[in-house]
Amino acid sequence: MPNHFSAPSRRDILGSAVACTATALLPGRALAAVDAVSEARAVNALELTTSKKTTAQVEKRRRGASPRQRTLEMAQLRQGDTDLSLRRYTFLSPADIDGTKLLIHETDGDANDLWLLLPSGGRPRRISASKLSNPFAGTDFSYADLMAIKVENFDHQITSSTADTVVLESQAKTTTFAKEIGYARSVVTALAGSFIPTEIAYFDRKGRQFKVQRLGDAVTAPNGSHVLRSRVMTVLDTGHETELQLGAVDFSSGLTTSDFSSRRL
């Protein structure tokens, strides 16, 4: 999956950019907590467009194996004037995964609502919070990587600011939440000025970095938010990678809430 620039927001996909503050960052010191939280909320609004629909090419790369190509349709609809979104992911090819669908309803509650429909058919099944760290359809992106995070579940600080980059660190407040999402700490590096993210590093509960996401090629939506067209998630121990490359993005696709109904999966 992760969310500039509209008003500061509580969430979005992957927490990925940083907005300006009036407080200067002194060398060797982190910003005050209140400023870091404000930054994190703005970070989460990166890809909060009114609506968008696109087709992405997904490439799985494994050592000693030929890359595997997949085609994925992605749709997102903002819920009114909130910072919450409805999201739908649908694999279109190859045949063995065609029809696999993931539906996400971001909520103000303790957890978002997720449903998964497999090509074999049947009814969509709910994905519990304990499964959010699992890989999505065999990729190196987890379910948690594909949706908004709850900013209030992390402690945030800006640890570095230069003429070129800003670094925001977010630490999960509880072990339970860290287990659910699959990481205890993330470190976002964003471009100064534009505040578009270039890298997100993920650390486990022992402080070990185990994966990294590299991002690039942002396009601007009509509301001024940014959509990142290129994402590469790398698992450090294995060297496995999944690249997600968006095609043209349709910001006027006419999506409605009925397009995100679990009954219509």
Short mmCIF file of N, CA, C and O in Angstrom, two decimals, residues 33-93:
data_model
loop_
_atom_site.label_atom_id
_atom_site.label_comp_id
_atom_site.label_asym_id
_atom_site.label_seq_id
_atom_site.Cartn_x
_atom_site.Cartn_y
_atom_site.Cartn_z
N ALA A 33 6.91 16.97 20.46
CA ALA A 33 5.98 15.91 20.11
C ALA A 33 4.74 16.43 19.40
O ALA A 33 4.26 15.84 18.44
N VAL A 34 4.21 17.57 19.85
CA VAL A 34 2.99 18.09 19.24
C VAL A 34 3.23 18.43 17.77
O VAL A 34 2.37 18.22 16.92
N ASP A 35 4.41 18.95 17.43
CA ASP A 35 4.72 19.26 16.04
C ASP A 35 4.89 17.99 15.22
O ASP A 35 4.47 17.92 14.07
N ALA A 36 5.51 16.97 15.81
CA ALA A 36 5.72 15.71 15.10
C ALA A 36 4.39 15.04 14.80
O ALA A 36 4.21 14.46 13.73
N VAL A 37 3.43 15.11 15.73
CA VAL A 37 2.11 14.53 15.49
C VAL A 37 1.42 15.25 14.35
O VAL A 37 0.80 14.63 13.47
N SER A 38 1.53 16.58 14.33
CA SER A 38 0.95 17.34 13.24
C SER A 38 1.57 16.94 11.91
O SER A 38 0.89 16.80 10.89
N GLU A 39 2.88 16.76 11.91
CA GLU A 39 3.57 16.32 10.71
C GLU A 39 3.08 14.95 10.27
O GLU A 39 2.82 14.72 9.09
N ALA A 40 2.94 14.03 11.23
CA ALA A 40 2.50 12.68 10.89
C ALA A 40 1.11 12.67 10.29
O ALA A 40 0.81 11.90 9.38
N ARG A 41 0.23 13.53 10.82
CA ARG A 41 -1.12 13.59 10.26
C ARG A 41 -1.10 14.11 8.83
O ARG A 41 -1.83 13.63 7.96
N ALA A 42 -0.26 15.09 8.57
CA ALA A 42 -0.13 15.59 7.20
C ALA A 42 0.50 14.54 6.30
O ALA A 42 0.11 14.39 5.14
N VAL A 43 1.46 13.80 6.83
CA VAL A 43 2.09 12.71 6.10
C VAL A 43 1.03 11.75 5.59
O VAL A 43 1.05 11.32 4.43
N ASN A 44 0.08 11.42 6.42
CA ASN A 44 -0.92 10.41 6.09
C ASN A 44 -1.89 10.86 5.02
O ASN A 44 -2.63 10.05 4.48
N ALA A 45 -1.93 12.14 4.73
CA ALA A 45 -2.89 12.64 3.74
C ALA A 45 -2.31 12.68 2.33
O ALA A 45 -2.95 13.19 1.43
N LEU A 46 -1.14 12.12 2.14
CA LEU A 46 -0.45 12.23 0.86
C LEU A 46 -1.34 11.88 -0.33
O LEU A 46 -1.44 12.63 -1.29
N GLU A 47 -1.98 10.72 -0.30
CA GLU A 47 -2.73 10.25 -1.45
C GLU A 47 -4.24 10.33 -1.24
O GLU A 47 -5.00 9.58 -1.85
N LEU A 48 -4.67 11.25 -0.40
CA LEU A 48 -6.09 11.38 -0.09
C LEU A 48 -6.77 12.20 -1.18
O LEU A 48 -7.03 13.39 -1.02
N THR A 49 -7.08 11.57 -2.30
CA THR A 49 -7.80 12.22 -3.38
C THR A 49 -9.30 12.00 -3.20
O THR A 49 -9.72 11.13 -2.44
N THR A 50 -10.11 12.79 -3.90
CA THR A 50 -11.56 12.59 -3.84
C THR A 50 -11.91 11.21 -4.35
O THR A 50 -12.70 10.47 -3.74
N SER A 51 -11.36 10.84 -5.49
CA SER A 51 -11.50 9.47 -6.01
C SER A 51 -10.42 9.24 -7.04
O SER A 51 -9.92 10.20 -7.66
N LYS A 52 -10.06 7.99 -7.23
CA LYS A 52 -9.11 7.65 -8.29
C LYS A 52 -9.25 6.18 -8.65
O LYS A 52 -9.66 5.36 -7.84
N LYS A 53 -8.92 5.90 -9.90
CA LYS A 53 -8.94 4.53 -10.41
C LYS A 53 -7.79 4.37 -11.39
O LYS A 53 -7.54 5.25 -12.21
N THR A 54 -7.09 3.26 -11.29
CA THR A 54 -5.94 3.03 -12.15
C THR A 54 -5.68 1.54 -12.28
O THR A 54 -6.17 0.74 -11.50
N THR A 55 -4.90 1.19 -13.27
CA THR A 55 -4.44 -0.18 -13.43
C THR A 55 -2.93 -0.20 -13.21
O THR A 55 -2.21 0.66 -13.75
N ALA A 56 -2.46 -1.14 -12.41
CA ALA A 56 -1.05 -1.21 -12.06
C ALA A 56 -0.44 -2.52 -12.55
O ALA A 56 -1.11 -3.55 -12.59
N GLN A 57 0.83 -2.45 -12.91
CA GLN A 57 1.60 -3.64 -13.20
C GLN A 57 2.37 -4.04 -11.95
O GLN A 57 3.06 -3.21 -11.35
N VAL A 58 2.20 -5.29 -11.55
CA VAL A 58 2.85 -5.81 -10.35
C VAL A 58 3.88 -6.85 -10.77
O VAL A 58 3.54 -7.81 -11.48
N GLU A 59 5.11 -6.65 -10.36
CA GLU A 59 6.17 -7.61 -10.71
C GLU A 59 6.77 -8.18 -9.43
O GLU A 59 7.30 -7.44 -8.60
N LYS A 60 6.71 -9.50 -9.30
CA LYS A 60 7.33 -10.19 -8.17
C LYS A 60 8.68 -10.71 -8.62
O LYS A 60 8.79 -11.43 -9.62
N ARG A 61 9.72 -10.36 -7.85
CA ARG A 61 11.06 -10.80 -8.19
C ARG A 61 11.62 -11.65 -7.05
O ARG A 61 11.64 -11.23 -5.90
N ARG A 62 12.06 -12.86 -7.41
CA ARG A 62 12.62 -13.80 -6.46
C ARG A 62 13.98 -14.27 -6.95
O ARG A 62 14.17 -14.49 -8.15
N ARG A 63 14.92 -14.45 -6.02
CA ARG A 63 16.25 -14.90 -6.41
C ARG A 63 16.17 -16.27 -7.08
O ARG A 63 15.53 -17.18 -6.59
N GLY A 64 16.85 -16.39 -8.23
CA GLY A 64 16.90 -17.66 -8.92
C GLY A 64 15.66 -17.99 -9.71
O GLY A 64 15.53 -19.12 -10.21
N ALA A 65 14.73 -17.06 -9.83
CA ALA A 65 13.48 -17.31 -10.56
C ALA A 65 13.19 -16.14 -11.49
O ALA A 65 13.62 -15.01 -11.26
N SER A 66 12.45 -16.43 -12.55
CA SER A 66 12.06 -15.38 -13.48
C SER A 66 11.01 -14.49 -12.83
O SER A 66 10.17 -14.97 -12.06
N PRO A 67 11.03 -13.19 -13.10
CA PRO A 67 10.00 -12.29 -12.55
C PRO A 67 8.61 -12.72 -12.96
O PRO A 67 8.40 -13.22 -14.07
N ARG A 68 7.65 -12.54 -12.07
CA ARG A 68 6.26 -12.86 -12.36
C ARG A 68 5.46 -11.57 -12.48
O ARG A 68 5.53 -10.70 -11.61
N GLN A 69 4.71 -11.45 -13.56
CA GLN A 69 3.95 -10.25 -13.84
C GLN A 69 2.47 -10.46 -13.51
O GLN A 69 1.91 -11.52 -13.78
N ARG A 70 1.87 -9.42 -12.92
CA ARG A 70 0.44 -9.42 -12.64
C ARG A 70 -0.14 -8.06 -12.98
O ARG A 70 0.58 -7.06 -12.98
N THR A 71 -1.43 -8.05 -13.26
CA THR A 71 -2.13 -6.79 -13.51
C THR A 71 -3.18 -6.58 -12.42
O THR A 71 -3.97 -7.48 -12.13
N LEU A 72 -3.16 -5.40 -11.81
CA LEU A 72 -4.00 -5.10 -10.66
C LEU A 72 -4.77 -3.81 -10.90
O LEU A 72 -4.18 -2.78 -11.24
N GLU A 73 -6.09 -3.85 -10.74
CA GLU A 73 -6.90 -2.64 -10.78
C GLU A 73 -7.04 -2.10 -9.36
O GLU A 73 -7.34 -2.84 -8.43
N MET A 74 -6.84 -0.78 -9.21
CA MET A 74 -6.91 -0.14 -7.91
C MET A 74 -7.92 1.00 -7.96
O MET A 74 -7.91 1.80 -8.90
N ALA A 75 -8.80 1.06 -6.96
CA ALA A 75 -9.80 2.13 -6.89
C ALA A 75 -9.87 2.66 -5.47
O ALA A 75 -9.72 1.90 -4.50
N GLN A 76 -10.09 3.97 -5.33
CA GLN A 76 -10.18 4.61 -4.02
C GLN A 76 -11.21 5.72 -4.06
O GLN A 76 -11.30 6.46 -5.04
N LEU A 77 -12.00 5.82 -3.00
CA LEU A 77 -13.03 6.86 -2.89
C LEU A 77 -12.97 7.45 -1.50
O LEU A 77 -13.06 6.72 -0.50
N ARG A 78 -12.85 8.76 -1.42
CA ARG A 78 -12.85 9.44 -0.13
C ARG A 78 -14.26 9.43 0.46
O ARG A 78 -15.25 9.60 -0.25
N GLN A 79 -14.34 9.23 1.77
CA GLN A 79 -15.64 9.19 2.45
C GLN A 79 -16.03 10.60 2.88
O GLN A 79 -15.68 11.06 3.97
N GLY A 80 -16.77 11.30 2.00
CA GLY A 80 -17.20 12.65 2.31
C GLY A 80 -16.04 13.60 2.49
O GLY A 80 -15.07 13.58 1.72
N ASP A 81 -16.10 14.41 3.55
CA ASP A 81 -15.03 15.36 3.85
C ASP A 81 -14.06 14.82 4.89
O ASP A 81 -13.23 15.57 5.43
N THR A 82 -14.14 13.54 5.20
CA THR A 82 -13.26 12.95 6.19
C THR A 82 -11.92 12.61 5.55
O THR A 82 -11.72 12.77 4.35
N ASP A 83 -11.00 12.11 6.38
CA ASP A 83 -9.73 11.64 5.85
C ASP A 83 -9.73 10.12 5.72
O ASP A 83 -8.68 9.48 5.68
N LEU A 84 -10.92 9.54 5.64
CA LEU A 84 -11.09 8.10 5.49
C LEU A 84 -11.40 7.77 4.03
O LEU A 84 -12.03 8.55 3.33
N SER A 85 -10.97 6.59 3.59
CA SER A 85 -11.20 6.17 2.22
C SER A 85 -11.80 4.77 2.17
O SER A 85 -11.66 3.97 3.10
N LEU A 86 -12.46 4.49 1.05
CA LEU A 86 -12.85 3.14 0.65
C LEU A 86 -11.85 2.72 -0.42
O LEU A 86 -11.53 3.50 -1.32
N ARG A 87 -11.37 1.49 -0.35
CA ARG A 87 -10.34 1.03 -1.29
C ARG A 87 -10.72 -0.35 -1.83
O ARG A 87 -11.24 -1.19 -1.10
N ARG A 88 -10.41 -0.56 -3.11
CA ARG A 88 -10.68 -1.86 -3.73
C ARG A 88 -9.50 -2.23 -4.63
O ARG A 88 -9.05 -1.42 -5.43
N TYR A 89 -9.02 -3.46 -4.46
CA TYR A 89 -7.93 -3.99 -5.27
C TYR A 89 -8.43 -5.24 -5.97
O TYR A 89 -8.91 -6.17 -5.31
N THR A 90 -8.29 -5.31 -7.30
CA THR A 90 -8.79 -6.44 -8.08
C THR A 90 -7.72 -6.91 -9.05
O THR A 90 -7.27 -6.15 -9.92
N PHE A 91 -7.29 -8.16 -8.93
CA PHE A 91 -6.33 -8.71 -9.88
C PHE A 91 -7.06 -9.09 -11.17
O PHE A 91 -8.12 -9.73 -11.14
N LEU A 92 -6.47 -8.70 -12.30
CA LEU A 92 -7.05 -8.96 -13.62
C LEU A 92 -6.32 -10.07 -14.37
O LEU A 92 -6.89 -10.69 -15.28
N SER A 93 -5.07 -10.31 -14.04
CA SER A 93 -4.29 -11.36 -14.67
C SER A 93 -3.06 -11.64 -13.81
O SER A 93 -2.69 -10.80 -12.97
#
